[in-house]
Amino acid sequence: MSDGQPAPLLHCGRHRLDLSYPRVMGILNVTPDSFSDGGRHVALDDALRRAEQMLAEGAAIIDVGGESTRPGAAPVSPRQELDRVAPVVEALVRELDALVSVDTSSPEVMRESAALGAGMINDVRALRRDGALQAAAHSGLPVCLMHMLGEPGDMQVAPHYEVPVEEAVADFLEARVAACLAAGLRPERLLLDPGFGFAKTVEHNLRLLHRMERLQALKLPLLVGMSRKSMIGKVLERPVEERLPGGLALAALAVERGARILRVHDVGPSVDAINMTWAVLQEGCDS
Ligand code: 9MG
């Protein structure tokens, strides 16, 4: 099926990621509340086992994050973030040879993670922190640029856009791509993400997904994350542990609208949902 998107082979350090079909990125949060409190060694082992399970279920990428970006979350220092993330990145690369993405906005964490063998940078602030553009350019790694206004601490306080949300998101991402190119990042290393749940009401999120074709016009691979998010909770009135069916429906719709990487918690069911969606979309493509 031609969906107007490029079908690149993304160069992620030692790994190559084929984006001619949609792939799953498994979420591995390494904030202190994410794993057992049996000490550093046990927590590292828990993280490794969890990543191993996600890879076995079909994840192509493991996204490691040491800063909570939930609405209202408090900031962490680069040192704290590095202490959480670096041992996990190192172990995932060494023991599992995994394609590791690092969910960070900190130039220090980008540099150190790249040196440890990470294959991708996922920045919810789209390289707007001081020094982040230079650190990402120097790493040579692909970067996911996400749309967000404000900071996680205040982003959900009355989000408002003067133009339709899909236009605001497209304009923002276009400006960030221009900043990246000016800093020496290569266009074939960039991915874009509308940032579902970041400075957006439920209505913004629904509209953005419905009109995601607008972002395909930017001609870069699209990554989306909606897994377990409050937009599902609000529409279906479900607590976080009952949001999987809603999340799978959103994943299928996102693939139909051009997403090539889905960032999810529940890897196995998501892989099935997107592969099934993709099979339908491919129907008739060879004939
Ligand atoms: C870290 N993180 C949390 N939600 C996310 C999303 O929707 N996209 C990306 N790229 N990262 C996210």
CSV table of C-alpha atoms and ligand atoms in Angstrom, one decimal:
chain,number,residue,atom,x,y,z
A,1,MET,CA,0.0,0.0,0.0
A,2,SER,CA,1.3,3.5,-0.8
A,3,ASP,CA,0.5,5.8,2.1
A,4,GLY,CA,2.6,8.7,0.9
A,5,GLN,CA,5.3,7.9,3.5
A,6,PRO,CA,8.9,7.2,2.9
A,7,ALA,CA,9.8,3.6,3.7
A,8,PRO,CA,13.3,4.1,5.2
A,9,LEU,CA,15.8,1.7,6.7
A,10,LEU,CA,16.7,3.7,9.8
A,11,HIS,CA,20.4,3.6,10.8
A,12,CYS,CA,20.4,3.2,14.6
A,13,GLY,CA,24.0,2.7,15.5
A,14,ARG,CA,24.8,-1.0,15.0
A,15,HIS,CA,21.2,-1.8,14.2
A,16,ARG,CA,19.1,-1.2,11.1
A,17,LEU,CA,15.3,-0.7,11.6
A,18,ASP,CA,13.1,-1.5,8.6
A,19,LEU,CA,10.2,0.9,8.7
A,20,SER,CA,8.5,-0.4,5.5
A,21,TYR,CA,5.9,-1.8,8.0
A,22,PRO,CA,4.8,-0.6,11.4
A,23,ARG,CA,6.9,-1.6,14.4
A,24,VAL,CA,6.4,-1.7,18.1
A,25,MET,CA,8.5,0.2,20.7
A,26,GLY,CA,8.2,-1.3,24.2
A,27,ILE,CA,8.2,1.1,27.2
A,28,LEU,CA,10.7,0.5,29.9
A,29,ASN,CA,10.4,3.1,32.7
A,30,VAL,CA,13.2,3.1,35.1
A,31,THR,CA,11.9,5.7,37.6
A,32,PRO,CA,12.2,4.6,41.2
A,33,ASP,CA,8.5,3.6,41.4
A,34,SER,CA,8.7,1.3,38.3
A,35,PHE,CA,10.5,-1.7,39.8
A,36,SER,CA,11.0,-3.7,43.0
A,37,ASP,CA,12.6,-2.0,45.9
A,38,GLY,CA,15.1,-4.8,46.5
A,39,GLY,CA,18.1,-2.6,45.7
A,40,ARG,CA,19.9,-1.5,42.5
A,41,HIS,CA,20.9,-5.0,41.5
A,42,VAL,CA,17.4,-6.5,41.7
A,43,ALA,CA,15.9,-3.4,39.9
A,44,LEU,CA,18.4,-3.9,37.1
A,45,ASP,CA,17.6,-7.5,36.8
A,46,ASP,CA,13.8,-6.7,36.8
A,47,ALA,CA,14.4,-4.3,34.0
A,48,LEU,CA,16.4,-6.8,32.0
A,49,ARG,CA,13.7,-9.5,32.4
A,50,ARG,CA,11.0,-7.1,31.4
A,51,ALA,CA,12.9,-6.0,28.3
A,52,GLU,CA,13.6,-9.6,27.4
A,53,GLN,CA,9.9,-10.4,27.6
A,54,MET,CA,9.0,-7.4,25.4
A,55,LEU,CA,11.5,-8.5,22.8
A,56,ALA,CA,10.2,-12.0,22.8
A,57,GLU,CA,6.7,-10.6,22.3
A,58,GLY,CA,7.9,-8.7,19.2
A,59,ALA,CA,9.1,-5.3,20.2
A,60,ALA,CA,11.7,-3.9,17.8
A,61,ILE,CA,12.9,-1.2,20.1
A,62,ILE,CA,13.1,-0.8,23.9
A,63,ASP,CA,12.5,2.8,25.1
A,64,VAL,CA,14.3,3.4,28.4
A,65,GLY,CA,13.2,6.5,30.4
A,66,GLY,CA,14.4,7.8,33.7
A,67,GLU,CA,12.2,10.9,33.9
A,68,SER,CA,8.5,10.7,34.5
A,69,THR,CA,6.7,12.9,31.9
A,70,ARG,CA,3.2,12.3,33.3
A,71,PRO,CA,1.2,15.5,33.8
A,72,GLY,CA,2.3,17.2,37.0
A,73,ALA,CA,5.6,15.2,37.2
A,74,ALA,CA,8.5,16.9,39.0
A,75,PRO,CA,11.8,17.5,37.0
A,76,VAL,CA,14.9,15.3,37.7
A,77,SER,CA,18.5,16.4,37.4
A,78,PRO,CA,20.7,15.0,34.6
A,79,ARG,CA,22.8,13.2,37.2
A,80,GLN,CA,19.8,11.4,38.7
A,81,GLU,CA,18.5,10.5,35.3
A,82,LEU,CA,21.8,9.2,34.2
A,83,ASP,CA,22.2,7.1,37.4
A,84,ARG,CA,18.8,5.5,36.5
A,85,VAL,CA,19.2,5.0,32.8
A,86,ALA,CA,22.9,4.3,32.1
A,87,PRO,CA,23.2,0.9,33.8
A,88,VAL,CA,20.0,-0.3,32.1
A,89,VAL,CA,21.1,0.9,28.6
A,90,GLU,CA,24.5,-0.8,29.1
A,91,ALA,CA,22.9,-4.1,30.2
A,92,LEU,CA,20.3,-4.2,27.4
A,93,VAL,CA,23.0,-3.6,24.8
A,94,ARG,CA,25.5,-6.0,26.3
A,95,GLU,CA,23.2,-8.9,27.4
A,96,LEU,CA,20.3,-8.6,24.9
A,97,ASP,CA,21.9,-6.8,21.9
A,98,ALA,CA,18.7,-4.8,22.0
A,99,LEU,CA,17.9,-1.7,19.9
A,100,VAL,CA,17.6,0.8,22.8
A,101,SER,CA,16.0,4.2,22.5
A,102,VAL,CA,16.6,6.6,25.3
A,103,ASP,CA,13.7,8.8,26.4
A,104,THR,CA,15.5,11.9,27.4
A,105,SER,CA,15.8,15.7,26.9
A,106,SER,CA,19.1,16.0,28.6
A,107,PRO,CA,22.3,16.4,26.5
A,108,GLU,CA,24.4,14.6,29.1
A,109,VAL,CA,22.1,11.6,29.0
A,110,MET,CA,22.1,11.6,25.2
A,111,ARG,CA,25.9,11.7,25.0
A,112,GLU,CA,26.5,9.0,27.6
A,113,SER,CA,23.7,6.7,26.3
A,114,ALA,CA,25.1,6.9,22.7
A,115,ALA,CA,28.6,6.0,24.1
A,116,LEU,CA,27.0,3.0,25.8
A,117,GLY,CA,25.5,1.7,22.5
A,118,ALA,CA,21.9,3.2,22.5
A,119,GLY,CA,20.5,3.3,19.0
A,120,MET,CA,17.9,6.1,19.1
A,121,ILE,CA,17.0,9.3,21.0
A,122,ASN,CA,13.3,10.0,22.0
A,123,ASP,CA,12.9,13.6,23.1
A,124,VAL,CA,9.5,14.8,24.3
A,125,ARG,CA,11.0,18.3,24.2
A,126,ALA,CA,12.1,18.0,20.6
A,127,LEU,CA,15.8,19.0,21.3
A,128,ARG,CA,14.8,22.4,22.8
A,129,ARG,CA,17.0,22.1,25.9
A,130,ASP,CA,20.4,24.0,25.8
A,131,GLY,CA,22.9,21.8,24.1
A,132,ALA,CA,20.5,19.1,23.0
A,133,LEU,CA,20.7,19.8,19.3
A,134,GLN,CA,24.5,19.6,19.4
A,135,ALA,CA,24.5,16.4,21.5
A,136,ALA,CA,22.0,14.7,19.2
A,137,ALA,CA,23.9,15.8,16.0
A,138,HIS,CA,27.1,14.5,17.5
A,139,SER,CA,25.6,11.1,18.4
A,140,GLY,CA,24.6,10.5,14.7
A,141,LEU,CA,21.6,8.6,16.1
A,142,PRO,CA,18.0,8.9,14.8
A,143,VAL,CA,15.9,11.3,16.9
A,144,CYS,CA,12.2,11.3,17.6
A,145,LEU,CA,10.9,14.9,17.9
A,146,MET,CA,7.7,15.2,19.8
A,147,HIS,CA,5.2,18.0,20.1
A,148,MET,CA,4.6,19.4,23.6
A,149,LEU,CA,3.9,22.9,24.9
A,150,GLY,CA,5.2,23.9,28.3
A,151,GLU,CA,6.6,21.3,30.7
A,152,PRO,CA,5.0,18.1,32.1
A,153,GLY,CA,4.5,20.1,35.4
A,154,ASP,CA,2.1,22.6,33.7
A,155,MET,CA,1.3,21.3,30.2
A,156,GLN,CA,-2.3,20.2,31.1
A,157,VAL,CA,-3.3,23.5,32.6
A,158,ALA,CA,-6.0,24.7,30.1
A,159,PRO,CA,-4.2,23.7,26.8
A,160,HIS,CA,-5.3,26.0,24.1
A,161,TYR,CA,-4.5,26.5,20.4
A,162,GLU,CA,-5.2,29.5,18.2
A,163,VAL,CA,-5.4,27.4,15.0
A,164,PRO,CA,-6.7,23.8,14.6
A,165,VAL,CA,-4.5,21.5,16.7
A,166,GLU,CA,-3.2,19.5,13.8
A,167,GLU,CA,-2.0,22.7,12.1
A,168,ALA,CA,-0.3,23.9,15.4
A,169,VAL,CA,1.4,20.5,15.8
A,170,ALA,CA,2.5,20.4,12.1
A,171,ASP,CA,3.9,24.0,12.3
A,172,PHE,CA,5.8,23.2,15.5
A,173,LEU,CA,7.3,20.0,14.2
A,174,GLU,CA,8.3,21.7,10.9
A,175,ALA,CA,10.1,24.4,12.8
A,176,ARG,CA,11.9,21.8,14.9
A,177,VAL,CA,12.9,19.9,11.8
A,178,ALA,CA,14.4,23.2,10.4
A,179,ALA,CA,16.3,23.7,13.7
A,180,CYS,CA,17.7,20.2,13.5
A,181,LEU,CA,18.8,20.5,9.9
A,182,ALA,CA,20.5,23.9,10.7
A,183,ALA,CA,22.4,22.1,13.5
A,184,GLY,CA,23.6,19.4,11.2
A,185,LEU,CA,21.2,16.6,11.9
A,186,ARG,CA,20.4,14.5,8.8
A,187,PRO,CA,16.8,14.4,7.6
A,188,GLU,CA,16.9,10.6,7.2
A,189,ARG,CA,17.6,10.4,11.0
A,190,LEU,CA,14.4,12.3,12.0
A,191,LEU,CA,11.1,10.9,13.2
A,192,LEU,CA,8.0,12.9,14.2
A,193,ASP,CA,5.5,12.5,17.0
A,194,PRO,CA,2.3,14.5,17.6
A,195,GLY,CA,2.6,14.0,21.4
A,196,PHE,CA,-0.8,12.6,22.3
A,197,GLY,CA,-1.6,13.6,25.9
A,198,PHE,CA,1.0,16.4,26.0
A,199,ALA,CA,-0.6,19.8,26.4
A,200,LYS,CA,-3.8,18.5,24.8
A,201,THR,CA,-7.4,18.1,25.9
A,202,VAL,CA,-9.3,14.8,25.0
A,203,GLU,CA,-10.9,16.7,22.1
A,204,HIS,CA,-7.5,17.8,20.8
A,205,ASN,CA,-6.2,14.2,21.0
A,206,LEU,CA,-9.2,12.7,19.2
A,207,ARG,CA,-9.0,15.4,16.5
A,208,LEU,CA,-5.3,15.0,16.1
A,209,LEU,CA,-5.6,11.2,15.5
A,210,HIS,CA,-8.5,11.6,13.2
A,211,ARG,CA,-6.5,14.1,11.1
A,212,MET,CA,-3.1,12.5,11.3
A,213,GLU,CA,-2.8,12.6,7.5
A,214,ARG,CA,-1.8,16.3,8.0
A,215,LEU,CA,1.4,15.1,9.6
A,216,GLN,CA,2.1,12.6,6.8
A,217,ALA,CA,2.6,15.6,4.6
A,218,LEU,CA,5.8,16.3,6.5
A,219,LYS,CA,7.3,13.2,4.8
A,220,LEU,CA,9.1,11.8,7.9
A,221,PRO,CA,8.3,8.5,9.7
A,222,LEU,CA,5.6,9.0,12.4
A,223,LEU,CA,5.9,7.6,16.0
A,224,VAL,CA,2.9,7.7,18.3
A,225,GLY,CA,2.2,6.9,21.9
A,226,MET,CA,-1.3,6.5,23.3
A,227,SER,CA,-1.0,3.3,25.4
A,228,ARG,CA,-2.9,3.5,28.7
A,229,LYS,CA,-3.2,7.3,28.4
A,230,SER,CA,-5.9,9.4,30.0
A,231,MET,CA,-7.7,10.0,26.7
A,232,ILE,CA,-8.7,6.4,26.8
A,233,GLY,CA,-9.7,6.6,30.5
A,234,LYS,CA,-11.8,9.7,29.8
A,235,VAL,CA,-13.6,8.5,26.7
A,236,LEU,CA,-14.3,4.9,28.1
A,237,GLU,CA,-14.3,5.8,31.8
A,238,ARG,CA,-11.7,3.1,32.6
A,239,PRO,CA,-8.9,3.1,35.2
A,240,VAL,CA,-5.4,2.7,33.8
A,241,GLU,CA,-5.4,-1.2,34.2
A,242,GLU,CA,-8.5,-1.5,32.0
A,243,ARG,CA,-7.3,0.6,29.0
A,244,LEU,CA,-5.8,-2.1,26.8
A,245,PRO,CA,-8.8,-2.6,24.4
A,246,GLY,CA,-9.1,1.1,23.9
A,247,GLY,CA,-5.4,1.4,23.3
A,248,LEU,CA,-5.5,-1.4,20.7
A,249,ALA,CA,-8.3,0.4,18.8
A,250,LEU,CA,-6.2,3.6,18.8
A,251,ALA,CA,-3.1,1.7,17.7
A,252,ALA,CA,-5.0,0.3,14.7
A,253,LEU,CA,-6.3,3.7,13.7
A,254,ALA,CA,-2.8,5.2,14.0
A,255,VAL,CA,-1.4,2.6,11.7
A,256,GLU,CA,-4.2,3.2,9.2
A,257,ARG,CA,-3.2,6.9,9.4
A,258,GLY,CA,0.5,6.3,8.7
A,259,ALA,CA,2.2,5.6,12.1
A,260,ARG,CA,5.3,3.5,11.7
A,261,ILE,CA,6.3,3.1,15.3
A,262,LEU,CA,3.8,2.5,18.2
A,263,ARG,CA,5.1,3.2,21.7
A,264,VAL,CA,3.3,0.8,24.0
A,265,HIS,CA,3.3,-0.9,27.4
A,266,ASP,CA,1.5,-4.1,26.2
A,267,VAL,CA,3.7,-5.4,23.5
A,268,GLY,CA,2.2,-8.8,22.5
A,269,PRO,CA,-1.4,-7.6,22.0
A,270,SER,CA,-0.2,-4.5,20.2
A,271,VAL,CA,2.0,-6.5,17.8
A,272,ASP,CA,-1.1,-8.6,16.9
A,273,ALA,CA,-3.3,-5.6,16.5
A,274,ILE,CA,-1.0,-3.7,14.2
A,275,ASN,CA,0.0,-6.7,12.2
A,276,MET,CA,-3.7,-7.5,11.6
A,277,THR,CA,-4.4,-3.9,10.6
A,278,TRP,CA,-1.4,-3.9,8.3
A,279,ALA,CA,-2.5,-7.1,6.6
A,280,VAL,CA,-5.8,-5.5,5.7
A,281,LEU,CA,-4.0,-2.3,4.5
A,282,GLN,CA,-1.7,-4.4,2.3
A,283,GLU,CA,-4.6,-6.2,0.5
A,284,GLY,CA,-4.3,-5.7,-3.2
A,285,CYS,CA,-0.9,-4.0,-3.0
A,286,ASP,CA,0.9,-6.6,-5.1
A,287,SER,CA,-1.8,-7.1,-7.8
B,1,9MG,C1,8.2,9.4,26.9
B,1,9MG,N1,6.9,9.5,26.3
B,1,9MG,C2,5.6,9.4,26.9
B,1,9MG,N2,4.6,9.5,26.0
B,1,9MG,C3,5.2,9.6,24.8
B,1,9MG,C4,4.8,9.7,23.5
B,1,9MG,O1,3.5,9.8,23.2
B,1,9MG,N3,5.6,9.8,22.5
B,1,9MG,C5,7.0,9.8,22.7
B,1,9MG,N4,7.8,9.9,21.7
B,1,9MG,N5,7.5,9.7,24.0
B,1,9MG,C6,6.6,9.6,25.0
